PDB file of C-alpha atoms in Angstrom:
ATOM      1  CA  GLU S   1       2.933  -6.285  20.028  1.00 57.00           C
ATOM      2  CA  THR S   2       5.170  -5.399  17.134  1.00 73.00           C
ATOM      3  CA  GLY S   3       4.667  -3.505  13.840  1.00 94.00           C
ATOM      4  CA  VAL S   4       1.427  -1.834  12.999  1.00 97.00           C
ATOM      5  CA  THR S   5      -1.807  -3.070  14.594  1.00 97.00           C
ATOM      6  CA  GLN S   6      -5.237  -2.159  13.290  1.00 98.00           C
ATOM      7  CA  THR S   7      -8.581  -2.706  15.034  1.00 97.00           C
ATOM      8  CA  PRO S   8     -11.230  -3.763  14.202  1.00 97.00           C
ATOM      9  CA  ARG S   9     -10.289  -6.133  11.424  1.00 97.00           C
ATOM     10  CA  HIS S  10     -13.855  -6.191  10.108  1.00 97.00           C
ATOM     11  CA  LEU S  11     -16.624  -3.635  10.525  1.00 96.00           C
ATOM     12  CA  VAL S  12     -20.158  -3.537   9.115  1.00 95.00           C
ATOM     13  CA  MET S  13     -22.064  -0.355   9.580  1.00 92.00           C
ATOM     14  CA  GLY S  14     -25.209   1.351   8.363  1.00 89.00           C
ATOM     15  CA  MET S  15     -25.173   4.674   6.601  1.00 87.00           C
ATOM     16  CA  THR S  16     -26.216   6.562   9.699  1.00 87.00           C
ATOM     17  CA  ASN S  17     -23.810   4.987  12.131  1.00 88.00           C
ATOM     18  CA  LYS S  18     -20.686   6.466  13.664  1.00 93.00           C
ATOM     19  CA  LYS S  19     -17.674   4.229  14.129  1.00 95.00           C
ATOM     20  CA  SER S  20     -13.920   4.574  14.458  1.00 97.00           C
ATOM     21  CA  LEU S  21     -10.884   2.652  13.112  1.00 98.00           C
ATOM     22  CA  LYS S  22      -7.830   2.478  15.304  1.00 98.00           C
ATOM     23  CA  CYS S  23      -4.186   2.101  14.401  1.00 98.00           C
ATOM     24  CA  GLU S  24      -1.193   1.722  16.662  1.00 98.00           C
ATOM     25  CA  GLN S  25       2.428   1.444  15.650  1.00 97.00           C
ATOM     26  CA  HIS S  26       5.242   0.088  17.834  1.00 94.00           C
ATOM     27  CA  LEU S  27       8.133   1.042  15.531  1.00 95.00           C
ATOM     28  CA  GLY S  28       9.027   4.509  16.813  1.00 93.00           C
ATOM     29  CA  HIS S  29       8.117   6.017  13.408  1.00 94.00           C
ATOM     30  CA  ASN S  30       7.376   9.681  12.951  1.00 93.00           C
ATOM     31  CA  ALA S  31       4.834   9.458  10.121  1.00 94.00           C
ATOM     32  CA  MET S  32       1.516   7.700   9.932  1.00 96.00           C
ATOM     33  CA  TYR S  33      -0.882   7.210   7.011  1.00 96.00           C
ATOM     34  CA  TRP S  34      -4.413   6.143   6.157  1.00 97.00           C
ATOM     35  CA  TYR S  35      -4.879   4.495   2.719  1.00 97.00           C
ATOM     36  CA  LYS S  36      -8.034   3.225   1.060  1.00 97.00           C
ATOM     37  CA  GLN S  37      -7.716  -0.022  -0.950  1.00 97.00           C
ATOM     38  CA  SER S  38     -10.491  -1.004  -3.345  1.00 95.00           C
ATOM     39  CA  ALA S  39     -10.467  -3.943  -5.729  1.00 91.00           C
ATOM     40  CA  LYS S  40      -8.358  -3.429  -8.911  1.00 88.00           C
ATOM     41  CA  LYS S  41      -7.541   0.160  -7.908  1.00 92.00           C
ATOM     42  CA  PRO S  42      -4.202   1.635  -6.722  1.00 94.00           C
ATOM     43  CA  LEU S  43      -3.925   2.431  -3.027  1.00 95.00           C
ATOM     44  CA  GLU S  44      -5.505   5.871  -2.425  1.00 95.00           C
ATOM     45  CA  LEU S  45      -3.717   8.006   0.111  1.00 94.00           C
ATOM     46  CA  MET S  46      -6.230   9.639   2.389  1.00 96.00           C
ATOM     47  CA  PHE S  47      -4.307  11.361   5.189  1.00 95.00           C
ATOM     48  CA  VAL S  48      -0.703  11.727   6.413  1.00 94.00           C
ATOM     49  CA  TYR S  49       0.446  12.716   9.900  1.00 95.00           C
ATOM     50  CA  SER S  50       3.975  13.717  10.599  1.00 92.00           C
ATOM     51  CA  LEU S  51       4.980  14.192  14.218  1.00 89.00           C
ATOM     52  CA  GLU S  52       1.243  14.345  15.053  1.00 89.00           C
ATOM     53  CA  GLU S  53       0.539  17.177  12.560  1.00 90.00           C
ATOM     54  CA  ARG S  54      -1.643  16.509   9.621  1.00 90.00           C
ATOM     55  CA  VAL S  55       0.447  17.243   6.501  1.00 88.00           C
ATOM     56  CA  GLU S  56      -1.674  15.888   3.778  1.00 82.00           C
ATOM     57  CA  ASN S  57      -5.378  15.550   3.140  1.00 80.00           C
ATOM     58  CA  ASN S  58      -6.118  14.281  -0.328  1.00 80.00           C
ATOM     59  CA  SER S  59      -9.532  15.696  -1.020  1.00 88.00           C
ATOM     60  CA  VAL S  60     -11.186  13.175   1.293  1.00 94.00           C
ATOM     61  CA  PRO S  61     -14.914  13.659   2.027  1.00 94.00           C
ATOM     62  CA  SER S  62     -15.603  15.157   5.451  1.00 94.00           C
ATOM     63  CA  ARG S  63     -17.448  12.034   6.509  1.00 95.00           C
ATOM     64  CA  PHE S  64     -13.913  10.675   7.154  1.00 96.00           C
ATOM     65  CA  SER S  65     -12.256  12.453  10.060  1.00 96.00           C
ATOM     66  CA  PRO S  66      -8.647  11.543  11.177  1.00 97.00           C
ATOM     67  CA  GLU S  67      -7.241  11.989  14.595  1.00 97.00           C
ATOM     68  CA  CYS S  68      -3.654  11.565  15.762  1.00 96.00           C
ATOM     69  CA  PRO S  69      -3.387  12.008  19.542  1.00 95.00           C
ATOM     70  CA  ASN S  70       0.273  10.950  19.717  1.00 94.00           C
ATOM     71  CA  SER S  71       2.938   9.556  17.371  1.00 91.00           C
ATOM     72  CA  SER S  72       1.971   5.971  18.067  1.00 96.00           C
ATOM     73  CA  HIS S  73      -1.807   6.168  17.541  1.00 97.00           C
ATOM     74  CA  LEU S  74      -3.982   7.060  14.615  1.00 98.00           C
ATOM     75  CA  PHE S  75      -7.765   6.999  14.337  1.00 98.00           C
ATOM     76  CA  LEU S  76     -10.157   7.309  11.451  1.00 98.00           C
ATOM     77  CA  HIS S  77     -13.606   8.456  12.560  1.00 97.00           C
ATOM     78  CA  LEU S  78     -16.429   7.450  10.249  1.00 96.00           C
ATOM     79  CA  HIS S  79     -19.967   8.924  10.013  1.00 94.00           C
ATOM     80  CA  THR S  80     -22.783   8.904   7.538  1.00 93.00           C
ATOM     81  CA  LEU S  81     -20.848   6.756   5.110  1.00 94.00           C
ATOM     82  CA  GLN S  82     -21.944   5.681   1.676  1.00 94.00           C
ATOM     83  CA  PRO S  83     -21.944   2.144   0.235  1.00 94.00           C
ATOM     84  CA  GLU S  84     -19.130   3.137  -2.091  1.00 95.00           C
ATOM     85  CA  ASP S  85     -16.957   3.707   0.950  1.00 96.00           C
ATOM     86  CA  SER S  86     -16.825  -0.045   1.501  1.00 97.00           C
ATOM     87  CA  ALA S  87     -13.190  -0.974   1.164  1.00 97.00           C
ATOM     88  CA  LEU S  88     -10.061  -2.124   3.017  1.00 98.00           C
ATOM     89  CA  TYR S  89      -8.608   0.733   5.074  1.00 98.00           C
ATOM     90  CA  LEU S  90      -4.955   0.349   5.640  1.00 98.00           C
ATOM     91  CA  CYS S  91      -2.848   2.211   8.238  1.00 98.00           C
ATOM     92  CA  ALA S  92       0.891   2.538   7.607  1.00 97.00           C
ATOM     93  CA  SER S  93       3.827   4.190   9.204  1.00 96.00           C
ATOM     94  CA  SER S  94       7.315   5.243   8.068  1.00 94.00           C
ATOM     95  CA  GLN S  95      10.357   6.625   9.800  1.00 92.00           C
ATOM     96  CA  ASP S  96       9.825  10.063   8.299  1.00 87.00           C
ATOM     97  CA  TRP S  97       7.490  11.764   5.845  1.00 84.00           C
ATOM     98  CA  LEU S  98       8.877  12.871   2.501  1.00 71.00           C
ATOM     99  CA  SER S  99      12.097  10.961   2.843  1.00 70.00           C
ATOM    100  CA  GLY S 100      13.505   9.503  -0.349  1.00 60.00           C
ATOM    101  CA  ALA S 101      13.133   5.919   0.700  1.00 67.00           C
ATOM    102  CA  ASN S 102       9.644   6.399   2.226  1.00 71.00           C
ATOM    103  CA  VAL S 103       9.351   2.772   3.054  1.00 89.00           C
ATOM    104  CA  LEU S 104       5.975   2.033   4.562  1.00 94.00           C
ATOM    105  CA  THR S 105       5.090  -0.591   7.159  1.00 95.00           C
ATOM    106  CA  PHE S 106       1.449  -1.480   6.811  1.00 97.00           C
ATOM    107  CA  GLY S 107      -1.100  -2.961   9.207  1.00 97.00           C
ATOM    108  CA  ALA S 108      -3.367  -5.798   8.169  1.00 97.00           C
ATOM    109  CA  GLY S 109      -6.181  -3.425   7.428  1.00 98.00           C
ATOM    110  CA  SER S 110      -9.777  -2.920   8.537  1.00 98.00           C
ATOM    111  CA  ARG S 111     -12.382  -4.326   6.137  1.00 97.00           C
ATOM    112  CA  LEU S 112     -15.292  -1.907   6.067  1.00 97.00           C
ATOM    113  CA  THR S 113     -18.709  -2.747   4.698  1.00 96.00           C
ATOM    114  CA  VAL S 114     -21.321  -0.002   4.512  1.00 95.00           C
ATOM    115  CA  LEU S 115     -24.954  -1.264   4.111  1.00 92.00           C
TER     116      LEU S 115
ATOM    117  CA  GLN G   1      -3.158   8.507 -18.364  1.00 75.00           C
ATOM    118  CA  LYS G   2      -2.482   6.933 -14.997  1.00 83.00           C
ATOM    119  CA  GLU G   3       0.894   7.749 -13.484  1.00 92.00           C
ATOM    120  CA  VAL G   4       1.534   4.038 -12.858  1.00 96.00           C
ATOM    121  CA  GLU G   5      -0.006   1.164 -14.901  1.00 96.00           C
ATOM    122  CA  GLN G   6      -0.034  -2.349 -13.623  1.00 95.00           C
ATOM    123  CA  ASP G   7      -1.911  -5.296 -15.121  1.00 89.00           C
ATOM    124  CA  PRO G   8      -4.218  -6.612 -12.349  1.00 85.00           C
ATOM    125  CA  GLY G   9      -4.162 -10.217 -13.629  1.00 88.00           C
ATOM    126  CA  PRO G  10      -4.743 -12.707 -12.296  1.00 94.00           C
ATOM    127  CA  LEU G  11      -1.582 -14.362 -13.454  1.00 96.00           C
ATOM    128  CA  SER G  12      -1.627 -18.133 -12.963  1.00 97.00           C
ATOM    129  CA  VAL G  13       1.579 -20.163 -13.341  1.00 97.00           C
ATOM    130  CA  PRO G  14       2.705 -23.704 -12.466  1.00 98.00           C
ATOM    131  CA  GLU G  15       5.082 -24.249  -9.537  1.00 98.00           C
ATOM    132  CA  GLY G  16       8.685 -23.796 -10.639  1.00 98.00           C
ATOM    133  CA  ALA G  17       7.923 -21.314 -13.394  1.00 98.00           C
ATOM    134  CA  ILE G  18       9.720 -17.997 -13.780  1.00 98.00           C
ATOM    135  CA  VAL G  19       7.305 -15.116 -13.152  1.00 98.00           C
ATOM    136  CA  SER G  20       7.567 -11.667 -14.620  1.00 97.00           C
ATOM    137  CA  LEU G  21       5.567  -8.845 -13.098  1.00 98.00           C
ATOM    138  CA  ASN G  22       5.690  -5.365 -14.653  1.00 97.00           C
ATOM    139  CA  CYS G  23       4.711  -1.767 -14.216  1.00 97.00           C
ATOM    140  CA  THR G  24       4.983   1.256 -16.501  1.00 97.00           C
ATOM    141  CA  TYR G  25       4.964   4.792 -15.461  1.00 97.00           C
ATOM    142  CA  SER G  26       4.769   8.262 -16.958  1.00 95.00           C
ATOM    143  CA  ASN G  27       6.347  10.523 -14.324  1.00 93.00           C
ATOM    144  CA  SER G  28      10.053  11.092 -14.999  1.00 92.00           C
ATOM    145  CA  ALA G  29      10.488  12.457 -11.410  1.00 91.00           C
ATOM    146  CA  PHE G  30      10.238   8.889  -9.923  1.00 93.00           C
ATOM    147  CA  GLN G  31      13.673   7.883  -8.521  1.00 92.00           C
ATOM    148  CA  TYR G  32      12.757   5.155  -6.034  1.00 92.00           C
ATOM    149  CA  PHE G  33      11.077   1.974  -7.087  1.00 95.00           C
ATOM    150  CA  MET G  34       9.514  -0.584  -4.754  1.00 95.00           C
ATOM    151  CA  TRP G  35       7.653  -3.897  -4.848  1.00 97.00           C
ATOM    152  CA  TYR G  36       5.262  -4.733  -2.080  1.00 97.00           C
ATOM    153  CA  ARG G  37       3.717  -8.192  -1.600  1.00 98.00           C
ATOM    154  CA  GLN G  38       0.247  -8.543  -0.102  1.00 97.00           C
ATOM    155  CA  TYR G  39      -1.039 -11.883   1.095  1.00 97.00           C
ATOM    156  CA  SER G  40      -4.783 -12.465   1.461  1.00 94.00           C
ATOM    157  CA  ARG G  41      -6.194 -10.741   4.578  1.00 92.00           C
ATOM    158  CA  LYS G  42      -2.862  -9.003   5.281  1.00 95.00           C
ATOM    159  CA  GLY G  43      -1.393  -5.611   4.596  1.00 96.00           C
ATOM    160  CA  PRO G  44       1.327  -5.011   1.919  1.00 97.00           C
ATOM    161  CA  GLU G  45       4.885  -5.684   3.016  1.00 97.00           C
ATOM    162  CA  LEU G  46       8.004  -4.395   1.309  1.00 96.00           C
ATOM    163  CA  LEU G  47       9.659  -6.991  -0.876  1.00 96.00           C
ATOM    164  CA  MET G  48      12.261  -5.161  -2.951  1.00 94.00           C
ATOM    165  CA  TYR G  49      13.515  -1.547  -3.091  1.00 91.00           C
ATOM    166  CA  THR G  50      15.651  -0.004  -5.859  1.00 92.00           C
ATOM    167  CA  TYR G  51      17.047   3.428  -6.371  1.00 89.00           C
ATOM    168  CA  SER G  52      17.234   4.734  -9.934  1.00 86.00           C
ATOM    169  CA  SER G  53      18.063   2.289 -12.736  1.00 86.00           C
ATOM    170  CA  GLY G  54      19.567  -1.127 -12.659  1.00 87.00           C
ATOM    171  CA  ASN G  55      18.992  -4.586 -11.182  1.00 93.00           C
ATOM    172  CA  LYS G  56      18.754  -5.830  -7.614  1.00 95.00           C
ATOM    173  CA  GLU G  57      18.683  -9.444  -6.587  1.00 96.00           C
ATOM    174  CA  ASP G  58      17.467 -11.025  -3.348  1.00 96.00           C
ATOM    175  CA  GLY G  59      17.294 -14.784  -3.351  1.00 97.00           C
ATOM    176  CA  ARG G  60      14.740 -15.871  -5.942  1.00 98.00           C
ATOM    177  CA  PHE G  61      13.645 -12.284  -6.599  1.00 98.00           C
ATOM    178  CA  THR G  62      15.160  -9.799  -9.023  1.00 98.00           C
ATOM    179  CA  ALA G  63      13.917  -6.242  -9.459  1.00 97.00           C
ATOM    180  CA  GLN G  64      14.802  -4.358 -12.652  1.00 97.00           C
ATOM    181  CA  VAL G  65      14.405  -0.677 -13.432  1.00 96.00           C
ATOM    182  CA  ASP G  66      14.622   0.763 -16.976  1.00 95.00           C
ATOM    183  CA  LYS G  67      14.181   4.502 -16.579  1.00 94.00           C
ATOM    184  CA  SER G  68      14.698   5.171 -20.304  1.00 93.00           C
ATOM    185  CA  SER G  69      11.591   3.073 -21.016  1.00 94.00           C
ATOM    186  CA  LYS G  70       9.767   3.998 -17.814  1.00 95.00           C
ATOM    187  CA  TYR G  71       9.366   0.274 -17.107  1.00 95.00           C
ATOM    188  CA  ILE G  72      10.036  -1.775 -13.984  1.00 97.00           C
ATOM    189  CA  SER G  73       9.945  -5.538 -13.472  1.00 97.00           C
ATOM    190  CA  LEU G  74       9.963  -8.085 -10.754  1.00 98.00           C
ATOM    191  CA  PHE G  75      11.149 -11.558 -11.626  1.00 98.00           C
ATOM    192  CA  ILE G  76      10.498 -14.586  -9.400  1.00 98.00           C
ATOM    193  CA  ARG G  77      12.531 -17.680 -10.136  1.00 98.00           C
ATOM    194  CA  ASP G  78      11.430 -21.210  -9.137  1.00 98.00           C
ATOM    195  CA  SER G  79       8.008 -19.880  -8.069  1.00 98.00           C
ATOM    196  CA  GLN G  80       6.371 -21.558  -5.152  1.00 98.00           C
ATOM    197  CA  PRO G  81       2.681 -21.798  -4.043  1.00 98.00           C
ATOM    198  CA  SER G  82       3.731 -19.601  -1.104  1.00 98.00           C
ATOM    199  CA  ASP G  83       4.449 -16.822  -3.644  1.00 98.00           C
ATOM    200  CA  SER G  84       0.725 -16.614  -4.385  1.00 98.00           C
ATOM    201  CA  ALA G  85      -0.168 -13.058  -3.419  1.00 98.00           C
ATOM    202  CA  THR G  86      -0.917  -9.639  -4.862  1.00 97.00           C
ATOM    203  CA  TYR G  87       2.240  -7.767  -5.933  1.00 98.00           C
ATOM    204  CA  LEU G  88       2.090  -3.972  -5.919  1.00 97.00           C
ATOM    205  CA  CYS G  89       4.643  -1.728  -7.527  1.00 97.00           C
ATOM    206  CA  ALA G  90       5.225   1.671  -5.936  1.00 95.00           C
ATOM    207  CA  MET G  91       7.314   4.666  -7.019  1.00 94.00           C
ATOM    208  CA  TYR G  92       8.520   7.778  -5.304  1.00 91.00           C
ATOM    209  CA  GLY G  93       9.659  11.115  -6.689  1.00 88.00           C
ATOM    210  CA  ASN G  94       8.051  13.827  -4.669  1.00 83.00           C
ATOM    211  CA  LYS G  95       5.160  11.599  -3.743  1.00 86.00           C
ATOM    212  CA  LEU G  96       4.538   7.867  -3.394  1.00 90.00           C
ATOM    213  CA  VAL G  97       2.303   6.306  -6.097  1.00 93.00           C
ATOM    214  CA  PHE G  98       1.169   2.733  -6.138  1.00 95.00           C
ATOM    215  CA  GLY G  99       0.057   0.496  -8.964  1.00 96.00           C
ATOM    216  CA  ALA G 100      -3.197  -1.376  -8.785  1.00 96.00           C
ATOM    217  CA  GLY G 101      -1.398  -4.708  -7.996  1.00 96.00           C
ATOM    218  CA  THR G 102      -1.146  -7.959  -9.887  1.00 97.00           C
ATOM    219  CA  ILE G 103      -2.729 -11.086  -8.450  1.00 97.00           C
ATOM    220  CA  LEU G 104      -0.330 -14.052  -8.816  1.00 98.00           C
ATOM    221  CA  ARG G 105      -1.394 -17.637  -8.362  1.00 98.00           C
ATOM    222  CA  VAL G 106       1.244 -20.399  -8.309  1.00 98.00           C
ATOM    223  CA  LYS G 107      -0.289 -23.830  -8.755  1.00 97.00           C
ATOM    224  CA  SER G 108       1.271 -26.889  -7.141  1.00 94.00           C
TER     225      SER G 108
END
């Protein structure tokens, strides 16, 4: 496996369910990110982890809970979501956080539908 | 006012056309300018990366940055159906900000 891998690719859940999104990077990067992508809107940064420490949390509702157990893995735990949370959730990694280049490598995304 | 403005399109062109994709921005702190390409059912991938003002060319792709006008462009020459994708501009000063993306369709 190379690059950034996200699972599952598609997820349908009810508002009372609990599910998790998983991300794994094989690039030796030190920073990992969760972004939300909705139609015709800019990518919304949700969380940033640098060297396994959360360094940014952009006013994301508590029904989204990130976890970074090591520098290669990132999870997004989901519970009691709302229909407006339906979107494509993208994981990304970069060599370092807050570097000038800050070039991100993205996974293919997890398409979430909340019924 | 949004920090980065990008027309969502869709932009539909015939094969072989020259395509111009643009973004405007308001934050003077932006120093790094990027274009990402996102194919359907894929994540964005870095296409072009420019520091400060000027032009950068890579094959059929040219990125231009005009900091005085706060305007960046991506030109695609001899466009191909395989160029059909969403193109996102991104800018970095002390934070990374993305545009909404422009959907490009190249018809054969």
